[in-house]
Short mmCIF file of C-alpha atoms in Angstrom, two decimals:
data_model
loop_
_atom_site.label_atom_id
_atom_site.label_comp_id
_atom_site.label_asym_id
_atom_site.label_seq_id
_atom_site.Cartn_x
_atom_site.Cartn_y
_atom_site.Cartn_z
CA MET K 291 -48.90 60.03 -53.64
CA ASN K 292 -45.82 61.43 -55.34
CA GLY K 293 -44.40 62.44 -51.96
CA ALA K 294 -44.82 58.88 -50.64
CA ARG K 295 -43.06 57.44 -53.68
CA ALA K 296 -40.21 59.93 -53.33
CA THR K 297 -39.89 59.00 -49.67
CA GLN K 298 -39.78 55.31 -50.61
CA VAL K 299 -37.07 55.90 -53.22
CA MET K 300 -35.00 57.89 -50.74
CA LEU K 301 -35.43 55.17 -48.14
CA LEU K 302 -34.28 52.46 -50.58
CA ALA K 303 -31.32 54.60 -51.61
CA GLY K 304 -30.41 55.13 -47.97
CA ILE K 305 -30.62 51.37 -47.26
CA LEU K 306 -28.45 50.62 -50.30
CA LEU K 307 -25.95 53.27 -49.27
CA LEU K 308 -25.89 51.87 -45.74
CA LYS K 309 -25.25 48.34 -47.05
CA THR K 310 -22.49 49.66 -49.28
CA TRP K 311 -20.90 51.49 -46.38
CA ALA K 312 -21.17 48.33 -44.23
CA LYS K 313 -19.50 46.29 -46.95
CA ASP K 314 -16.88 48.97 -47.40
CA THR K 315 -15.89 48.83 -43.75
CA GLU K 316 -14.78 45.22 -44.29
CA ILE K 317 -11.76 46.47 -46.24
CA SER K 318 -10.22 47.64 -42.96
CA LEU K 319 -9.64 43.99 -42.12
CA ALA K 320 -7.98 43.12 -45.43
CA MET K 321 -4.31 43.39 -46.40
CA PRO K 322 -2.65 43.51 -49.85
CA GLN K 323 -0.86 40.21 -50.61
CA PHE K 324 2.38 39.96 -52.63
CA ILE K 325 2.37 37.67 -55.71
CA SER K 326 5.48 38.49 -57.76
CA SER K 327 7.79 41.29 -58.89
CA THR K 328 10.11 42.38 -61.67
CA LEU K 329 12.67 45.16 -61.80
CA ASP K 330 9.99 47.88 -61.88
CA THR K 331 6.63 46.20 -61.16
CA ILE K 332 4.90 44.40 -58.28
CA THR K 333 1.87 42.14 -58.73
CA MET K 334 -0.55 41.74 -55.80
CA LYS K 335 -4.13 41.11 -54.82
CA CYS K 336 -6.38 41.67 -51.79
CA ASN K 337 -9.20 39.37 -50.66
CA VAL K 338 -12.17 41.69 -50.01
CA PRO K 339 -15.85 41.45 -51.00
CA ASP K 340 -16.64 42.32 -54.61
CA VAL K 341 -18.45 45.64 -54.16
CA THR K 342 -19.21 47.11 -57.56
CA LEU K 343 -20.50 50.42 -56.20
CA VAL K 344 -17.24 51.24 -54.43
CA THR K 345 -13.94 52.05 -56.07
CA TYR K 346 -10.58 51.59 -54.38
CA THR K 347 -7.51 53.71 -54.93
CA VAL K 348 -4.13 51.98 -54.55
CA GLN K 349 -1.68 54.03 -52.53
CA ILE K 350 2.03 53.45 -52.08
CA TRP K 351 4.61 54.34 -49.42
CA SER K 352 8.37 54.16 -49.85
CA ASN K 353 11.23 55.15 -47.60
CA THR K 354 12.41 57.66 -50.19
CA THR K 355 9.15 59.67 -50.33
CA GLU K 356 8.04 58.96 -46.71
CA LYS K 357 4.41 59.70 -47.51
CA TRP K 358 1.36 58.00 -49.00
CA ARG K 359 0.68 58.76 -52.65
CA ASP K 360 -1.40 57.38 -55.48
CA THR K 361 0.29 55.07 -57.99
CA ARG K 362 -0.24 53.68 -61.49
CA CYS K 363 -1.20 50.12 -62.33
CA SER K 364 -2.08 47.91 -65.29
CA HIS K 365 -5.65 47.34 -64.08
CA GLY K 366 -6.91 50.87 -64.60
CA THR K 367 -5.52 54.37 -64.13
CA VAL K 368 -7.82 57.38 -63.63
CA ASN K 369 -6.22 60.83 -63.53
CA GLY K 370 -2.83 59.29 -62.80
CA SER K 371 -4.13 57.09 -59.96
CA CYS K 372 -4.58 53.33 -59.85
CA VAL K 373 -8.33 52.76 -59.35
CA VAL K 374 -9.80 49.26 -59.08
CA ARG K 375 -13.23 47.84 -58.31
CA THR K 376 -12.41 44.16 -57.81
CA LEU K 377 -9.47 43.46 -55.56
CA ASN K 378 -9.91 39.69 -55.53
CA THR K 379 -8.12 39.45 -58.88
CA SER K 380 -4.42 40.22 -59.26
CA PHE K 381 -3.18 43.49 -60.69
CA THR K 382 0.24 45.00 -61.28
CA VAL K 383 1.63 48.28 -59.99
CA MET K 384 4.04 49.88 -62.46
CA GLY K 385 6.70 52.58 -62.52
CA LEU K 386 8.72 51.34 -59.53
CA SER K 387 12.48 51.32 -59.01
CA PRO K 388 14.67 48.19 -58.96
CA GLY K 389 15.74 46.87 -55.57
CA HIS K 390 13.35 49.07 -53.53
CA ALA K 391 10.91 48.12 -50.76
CA TYR K 392 7.34 49.46 -50.94
CA TYR K 393 4.23 49.35 -48.77
CA PHE K 394 0.69 49.39 -50.18
CA ARG K 395 -2.86 50.03 -49.00
CA PHE K 396 -6.29 50.44 -50.57
CA VAL K 397 -8.49 53.45 -49.83
CA SER K 398 -12.21 53.46 -50.64
CA SER K 399 -14.37 56.39 -51.65
CA PHE K 400 -15.57 56.51 -48.03
CA LEU K 401 -11.93 57.01 -46.98
CA GLU K 402 -11.84 53.61 -45.35
CA SER K 403 -8.37 52.09 -45.80
CA SER K 404 -7.11 48.53 -45.71
CA GLN K 405 -4.33 47.20 -43.55
CA VAL K 406 -0.84 48.26 -44.67
CA SER K 407 0.92 45.47 -46.54
CA GLU K 408 4.16 43.80 -45.60
CA PRO K 409 7.15 45.30 -47.43
CA MET K 410 7.15 44.28 -51.10
CA VAL K 411 10.52 44.43 -52.89
CA THR K 412 11.23 44.77 -56.60
CA LYS K 413 14.02 42.68 -58.07
CA GLN K 414 17.56 43.97 -57.71
CA LEU K 415 19.42 45.11 -60.81
CA GLY K 416 22.52 42.90 -60.82
CA TYR K 417 25.95 43.73 -62.15
CA PRO K 418 27.96 41.84 -64.78
CA ALA K 419 31.09 39.80 -64.23
CA ALA K 420 34.44 41.26 -65.24
CA PRO K 421 34.83 41.57 -69.05
CA ARG K 422 37.13 39.06 -70.78
CA PHE K 423 39.25 39.44 -73.89
CA VAL K 424 38.15 37.76 -77.15
CA SER K 425 40.19 39.31 -79.98
CA SER K 426 41.60 42.61 -81.24
CA SER K 427 42.72 44.54 -84.29
CA ASN K 428 44.82 47.70 -84.71
CA SER K 429 41.94 49.88 -83.50
CA SER K 430 39.39 47.58 -81.79
CA ILE K 431 39.00 45.06 -79.00
CA THR K 432 36.17 42.52 -78.70
CA LEU K 433 34.96 41.80 -75.16
CA ILE K 434 32.61 39.32 -73.56
CA TRP K 435 31.15 39.06 -70.06
CA GLU K 436 28.53 37.16 -68.07
CA SER K 437 25.28 38.54 -66.68
CA THR K 438 24.17 37.96 -63.08
CA THR K 439 20.46 38.67 -63.57
CA SER K 440 17.67 36.73 -65.27
CA GLU K 441 15.85 39.89 -66.39
CA SER K 442 16.19 41.25 -69.92
CA THR K 443 18.60 44.18 -69.67
CA ASN K 444 21.08 46.11 -71.78
CA TYR K 445 24.74 46.77 -71.03
CA SER K 446 26.94 49.84 -71.07
CA VAL K 447 30.73 49.69 -71.46
CA GLU K 448 33.30 52.15 -70.08
CA MET K 449 37.05 52.18 -70.59
CA ARG K 450 40.26 53.83 -69.48
CA CYS K 451 43.60 53.93 -71.24
CA CYS K 452 47.14 53.43 -70.08
CA GLU K 453 47.81 54.97 -66.68
CA GLU K 454 44.71 57.17 -66.64
CA THR K 455 42.38 57.04 -63.62
CA THR K 456 39.24 58.46 -65.27
CA TRP K 457 36.70 56.14 -66.84
CA THR K 458 35.08 57.31 -70.08
CA GLU K 459 32.35 56.00 -72.38
CA ALA K 460 33.55 53.47 -74.92
CA HIS K 461 32.42 53.49 -78.56
CA CYS K 462 31.21 50.24 -80.09
CA THR K 463 30.13 48.88 -83.46
CA GLU K 464 26.66 48.33 -81.94
CA ASN K 465 24.98 51.03 -79.90
CA LEU K 466 21.33 51.23 -78.93
CA ILE K 467 21.12 54.88 -77.93
CA GLY K 468 23.12 56.65 -80.63
CA HIS K 469 26.33 57.35 -78.71
CA GLY K 470 28.72 55.58 -76.38
CA CYS K 471 28.52 51.80 -76.08
CA THR K 472 25.16 50.38 -75.01
CA VAL K 473 24.50 46.88 -76.30
CA SER K 474 21.77 44.26 -75.87
CA ASP K 475 24.02 41.21 -75.63
CA THR K 476 26.91 40.17 -73.39
CA THR K 477 29.55 41.03 -75.99
CA ALA K 478 30.80 44.22 -77.58
CA THR K 479 33.48 45.34 -80.02
CA VAL K 480 35.04 48.60 -78.82
CA ILE K 481 36.37 50.74 -81.69
CA GLY K 482 38.46 53.91 -82.08
CA LEU K 483 41.39 52.59 -80.01
CA LYS K 484 45.07 53.34 -80.48
CA ASN K 485 47.32 50.60 -81.81
CA ASP K 486 49.55 48.85 -79.25
CA GLN K 487 47.96 50.74 -76.33
CA VAL K 488 46.77 49.05 -73.14
CA TYR K 489 43.11 49.46 -72.14
CA TYR K 490 40.90 48.45 -69.22
CA PHE K 491 37.14 47.96 -69.40
CA ARG K 492 34.16 47.67 -67.06
CA VAL K 493 30.46 47.02 -67.72
CA TYR K 494 27.12 48.17 -66.26
CA GLU K 495 23.69 46.60 -66.54
CA VAL K 496 21.18 49.14 -67.86
CA TYR K 497 17.40 48.94 -67.52
CA LYS K 498 15.35 51.92 -68.70
CA ASN K 499 16.63 54.87 -66.62
CA TRP K 500 18.51 52.75 -64.06
CA ARG K 501 22.08 51.55 -64.12
CA SER K 502 23.70 48.93 -61.91
CA ALA K 503 26.96 49.15 -60.05
CA ALA K 504 30.02 48.72 -62.24
CA SER K 505 31.55 45.30 -62.79
CA VAL K 506 35.03 44.45 -61.64
CA PRO K 507 37.45 46.03 -64.15
CA SER K 508 38.99 43.76 -66.75
CA GLY K 509 42.64 42.92 -66.96
CA ALA K 510 44.94 44.84 -69.28
CA MET K 511 44.03 44.44 -72.98
CA ARG K 512 46.06 45.63 -75.93
CA ALA K 513 44.74 46.82 -79.30
CA LYS K 514 46.92 44.90 -81.70
CA SER K 515 46.26 43.29 -85.07
CA GLY K 516 45.70 39.56 -84.89
CA GLU K 517 45.79 39.46 -81.09
CA THR K 518 43.68 36.62 -79.73
CA ASN K 519 43.51 34.27 -76.78
CA PHE K 520 42.13 31.40 -78.85
CA ASP K 521 43.28 28.95 -81.50
CA LYS K 522 42.69 30.54 -84.90
CA ARG K 523 41.98 27.15 -86.41
CA LYS K 524 38.80 26.94 -84.31
CA ILE K 525 35.94 29.24 -83.65
CA TRP K 526 35.27 30.22 -80.08
CA ILE K 527 31.98 29.92 -78.24
CA GLY K 528 31.55 32.32 -75.35
CA SER K 529 30.77 33.06 -72.65
CA LEU K 530 30.85 29.36 -72.05
CA ALA K 531 33.51 26.85 -71.10
CA PRO K 532 34.75 24.68 -74.00
CA GLU K 533 33.49 21.52 -72.32
CA CYS K 534 30.02 20.72 -71.01
CA VAL K 535 27.80 23.69 -70.14
CA THR K 536 25.30 23.02 -67.37
CA SER K 537 21.78 24.38 -67.33
CA GLN K 538 18.32 23.57 -66.00
CA ILE K 539 14.92 23.10 -67.61
CA GLY K 540 13.20 26.47 -67.86
CA HIS K 541 16.42 28.46 -68.32
CA VAL K 542 17.60 30.30 -71.43
CA ILE K 543 21.24 29.98 -72.52
CA THR K 544 22.96 32.48 -74.81
CA LEU K 545 25.61 30.92 -77.06
CA PHE K 546 28.01 33.27 -78.80
CA CYS K 547 30.07 32.13 -81.77
CA HIS K 548 33.11 34.11 -82.93
CA VAL K 549 36.00 33.71 -85.36
CA PRO K 550 39.02 35.98 -84.76
CA GLY K 551 39.93 38.22 -87.69
CA ASN K 552 38.40 40.88 -89.88
CA LYS K 553 36.92 38.70 -92.63
CA LEU K 554 33.18 38.74 -93.27
CA THR K 555 31.78 35.66 -91.55
CA VAL K 556 28.29 34.15 -91.47
CA TYR K 557 27.37 31.79 -88.63
CA LYS K 558 25.06 28.77 -88.68
CA TRP K 559 23.83 26.90 -85.59
CA THR K 560 22.68 23.26 -85.70
CA LYS K 561 21.71 20.50 -83.29
CA GLY K 562 22.09 17.11 -84.88
CA GLU K 563 20.40 17.25 -88.28
CA ARG K 564 18.20 20.21 -87.29
CA THR K 565 19.17 23.77 -88.26
CA LEU K 566 18.48 26.26 -85.46
CA LEU K 567 19.87 29.43 -87.06
CA SER K 568 20.94 29.52 -90.69
CA ASP K 569 22.20 33.06 -91.31
CA SER K 570 23.54 34.97 -88.32
CA GLY K 571 25.87 37.92 -88.64
CA ASP K 572 26.81 38.11 -84.95
CA GLY K 573 26.88 34.40 -84.12
CA VAL K 574 24.49 34.77 -81.18
CA ILE K 575 21.71 32.27 -80.45
CA ASN K 576 19.39 32.03 -77.45
CA VAL K 577 18.59 28.42 -76.53
CA SER K 578 15.45 27.92 -74.46
CA VAL K 579 15.80 24.73 -72.42
CA SER K 580 12.18 23.60 -72.15
CA SER K 581 12.65 19.83 -71.95
CA VAL K 582 15.28 17.10 -71.66
CA ALA K 583 15.45 16.96 -75.47
CA ASP K 584 17.07 20.43 -75.50
CA PHE K 585 20.19 19.07 -73.79
CA GLY K 586 22.90 17.71 -76.05
CA VAL K 587 25.53 18.82 -78.55
CA TYR K 588 25.15 22.14 -80.39
CA SER K 589 27.33 22.97 -83.40
CA CYS K 590 28.37 26.37 -84.70
CA HIS K 591 29.58 26.60 -88.31
CA ALA K 592 31.50 29.73 -89.29
CA ILE K 593 31.42 30.37 -93.05
CA ASN K 594 33.79 32.84 -94.74
CA SER K 595 36.14 33.06 -97.71
CA GLU K 596 38.49 30.50 -96.15
CA GLY K 597 35.77 27.84 -95.92
CA VAL K 598 33.70 26.40 -93.07
CA THR K 599 34.98 25.94 -89.53
CA SER K 600 32.88 24.04 -87.01
CA TYR K 601 32.94 23.71 -83.25
CA ASN K 602 30.75 21.66 -80.90
CA ILE K 603 29.65 22.38 -77.38
CA SER K 604 27.54 20.23 -75.05
CA VAL K 605 24.67 21.53 -72.94
CA CYS K 606 24.17 19.24 -69.96
CA GLN K 607 21.53 19.13 -67.27
CA LYS K 608 22.67 20.78 -64.08
CA THR K 609 22.42 18.63 -60.98
CA SER K 610 21.39 20.34 -57.77
CA VAL K 611 23.33 19.89 -54.55
CA VAL K 612 20.53 17.73 -53.12
CA GLU K 613 20.54 15.48 -56.17
CA THR K 614 24.34 15.23 -56.01
CA VAL K 615 24.21 14.25 -52.35
CA MET K 616 21.49 11.69 -53.12
CA GLN K 617 23.56 10.24 -55.95
CA VAL K 618 26.63 10.02 -53.72
CA GLN K 619 24.52 8.43 -51.00
CA GLU K 620 23.09 5.91 -53.47
CA SER K 621 26.61 5.12 -54.69
CA VAL K 622 27.83 4.64 -51.11
CA ASN K 623 24.81 2.48 -50.29
CA SER K 624 25.40 0.36 -53.39
CA THR K 625 29.06 -0.06 -52.45
CA ILE K 626 28.12 -1.07 -48.90
CA ILE K 627 25.53 -3.58 -50.17
CA ILE K 628 28.03 -5.08 -52.60
CA ALA K 629 30.64 -5.31 -49.84
CA ILE K 630 28.15 -6.99 -47.49
CA ILE K 631 27.11 -9.51 -50.16
CA THR K 632 30.74 -10.24 -51.06
CA THR K 633 31.68 -10.68 -47.39
CA GLY K 634 28.69 -12.99 -46.94
CA PHE K 635 29.80 -15.16 -49.85
CA ILE K 636 33.37 -15.29 -48.51
CA CYS K 637 32.19 -16.22 -45.00
CA PHE K 638 29.86 -18.87 -46.43
CA GLY K 639 32.74 -20.31 -48.48
CA ILE K 640 35.00 -20.40 -45.44
CA PHE K 641 32.23 -22.10 -43.44
CA ILE K 642 31.81 -24.79 -46.12
CA ILE K 643 35.60 -25.38 -46.26
CA VAL K 644 35.74 -25.71 -42.45
CA LEU K 645 32.86 -28.23 -42.54
CA ILE K 646 34.65 -30.25 -45.23
CA LEU K 647 37.91 -30.25 -43.26
CA MET K 648 36.10 -31.29 -40.09
CA LYS K 649 34.36 -34.14 -41.97
CA MET K 650 37.65 -35.29 -43.46
CA ALA K 651 39.27 -35.25 -40.00
CA GLN K 652 36.38 -37.29 -38.60
CA ILE K 653 36.70 -39.86 -41.41
CA TYR K 654 40.46 -40.01 -40.85
CA ARG K 655 40.01 -40.67 -37.13
CA ARG K 656 37.50 -43.41 -37.84
CA LYS K 657 39.81 -45.11 -40.33
CA LYS K 658 42.72 -44.81 -37.91
CA LYS K 659 40.65 -46.36 -35.13
CA LEU K 660 39.54 -49.24 -37.37
CA THR K 661 43.14 -49.86 -38.44
CA LYS K 662 44.24 -49.87 -34.81
CA ASN K 663 41.47 -52.29 -33.85
CA LYS K 664 42.38 -54.64 -36.70
CA SER K 665 46.05 -54.57 -35.65
CA ALA K 666 45.13 -55.34 -32.07
CA GLY K 667 42.93 -58.24 -33.26
CA ARG K 668 45.77 -59.68 -35.28
CA GLU K 669 48.16 -59.47 -32.33
CA GLU K 670 45.58 -61.14 -30.08
CA MET K 671 45.03 -63.93 -32.60
CA ALA K 672 48.77 -64.45 -32.96
CA MET K 673 49.17 -64.66 -29.19
CA LEU K 674 46.32 -67.17 -28.93
CA HIS K 675 47.83 -69.25 -31.71
CA TYR K 676 51.21 -69.16 -30.01
CA ARG K 677 49.73 -70.28 -26.73
CA GLN K 678 47.88 -73.12 -28.40
CA LYS K 679 51.06 -74.20 -30.15
CA SER K 680 53.03 -73.95 -26.93
CA PHE K 681 50.43 -76.02 -25.13
CA ARG K 682 50.55 -78.74 -27.76
CA SER K 683 54.33 -78.78 -27.72
CA GLY K 684 54.33 -79.24 -23.96
CA ASN K 685 52.01 -82.25 -24.07
CA ASN K 686 54.14 -83.94 -26.68
CA ASN K 687 57.24 -83.56 -24.50
CA GLU K 688 55.49 -85.18 -21.57
CA GLU K 689 54.41 -88.15 -23.70
CA GLU K 690 58.00 -88.60 -24.92
CA LEU K 691 59.20 -88.49 -21.31
CA ASP K 692 56.72 -91.19 -20.21
CA LEU K 693 57.79 -93.47 -23.03
CA ASN K 694 61.45 -93.15 -22.11
CA ASN K 695 60.69 -94.00 -18.58
#
């Protein structure tokens, strides 16, 4: 009896194992699908049956390693390997390098593997635009630059002096790593410079252990007290143009407010009657454009011992090329319609004038004909009267002649 039950249990286990193996073989027809990526992660999923008794290990191939290896992911890591049970939901592979292409596959415990994915690429680490001069003192220069990436990164500044050809680390008032000049915003004040010396600067984007290519070097900048490229009576908002700044819904704009000089200054940002930032030491504010209401005029108020100085800047909605073309086309169409309507009115007016002139000419001809007919009637009546008179005169003469005879 016990032997029969054991045989039955073994048979059921074998059937279950066989079904699991049959289900597992279906993974050979599946392929990992790309969803999204960041600088060092890739999110994907794979449509395969939900087999709870089988685990899948995510393996990765890159052109740098040229071999398959296990990887780490946010879903679950066992002994340094990414192990998942349900591939129908998305999961994220971590620890990748920016701007690299990777291939992925899933391997089951029965060593059945999925199809190899198409190449999946992490986002490229961009590089900043050339630094621009803001202001300087006897021993410092304040720079600003623009970022070319939407990811949250830090920045590292290098410099060279005079006629030197070697670039060295700059030293700034803010530094995230304890030495050099690594900052979190697109501005930096480089210190420890020599008065009246010329310097050049370049900037890198930094993300964890990776660094981008260097920016284009700046123009020559001189450490000199009171040196500035901007009107001292106004504060300066960078890295933006002084007129309308264009953006789109869903973007984040960084506004930087600065007053040249060494006086302690506190900055306040407002939009209309609403205060956005009341006590800022660096004058930096990040504006998240989430709706049309976020466009408009922003004001920065610089407060120091000399008083309050204010400056306004407009954030306008950026129009895409397609929208611009459509607007131009609509304008052209409106102009054409107006021209057609105007031409129609002019032609109709000319037509009416021609009709009036033709009617007047017809009336004139009729009057002229009636006048001519009346004149002819008068002449005919005069001739008839003359003939009658002549006839009577002739008869009288004959009577006189008979009497004489």
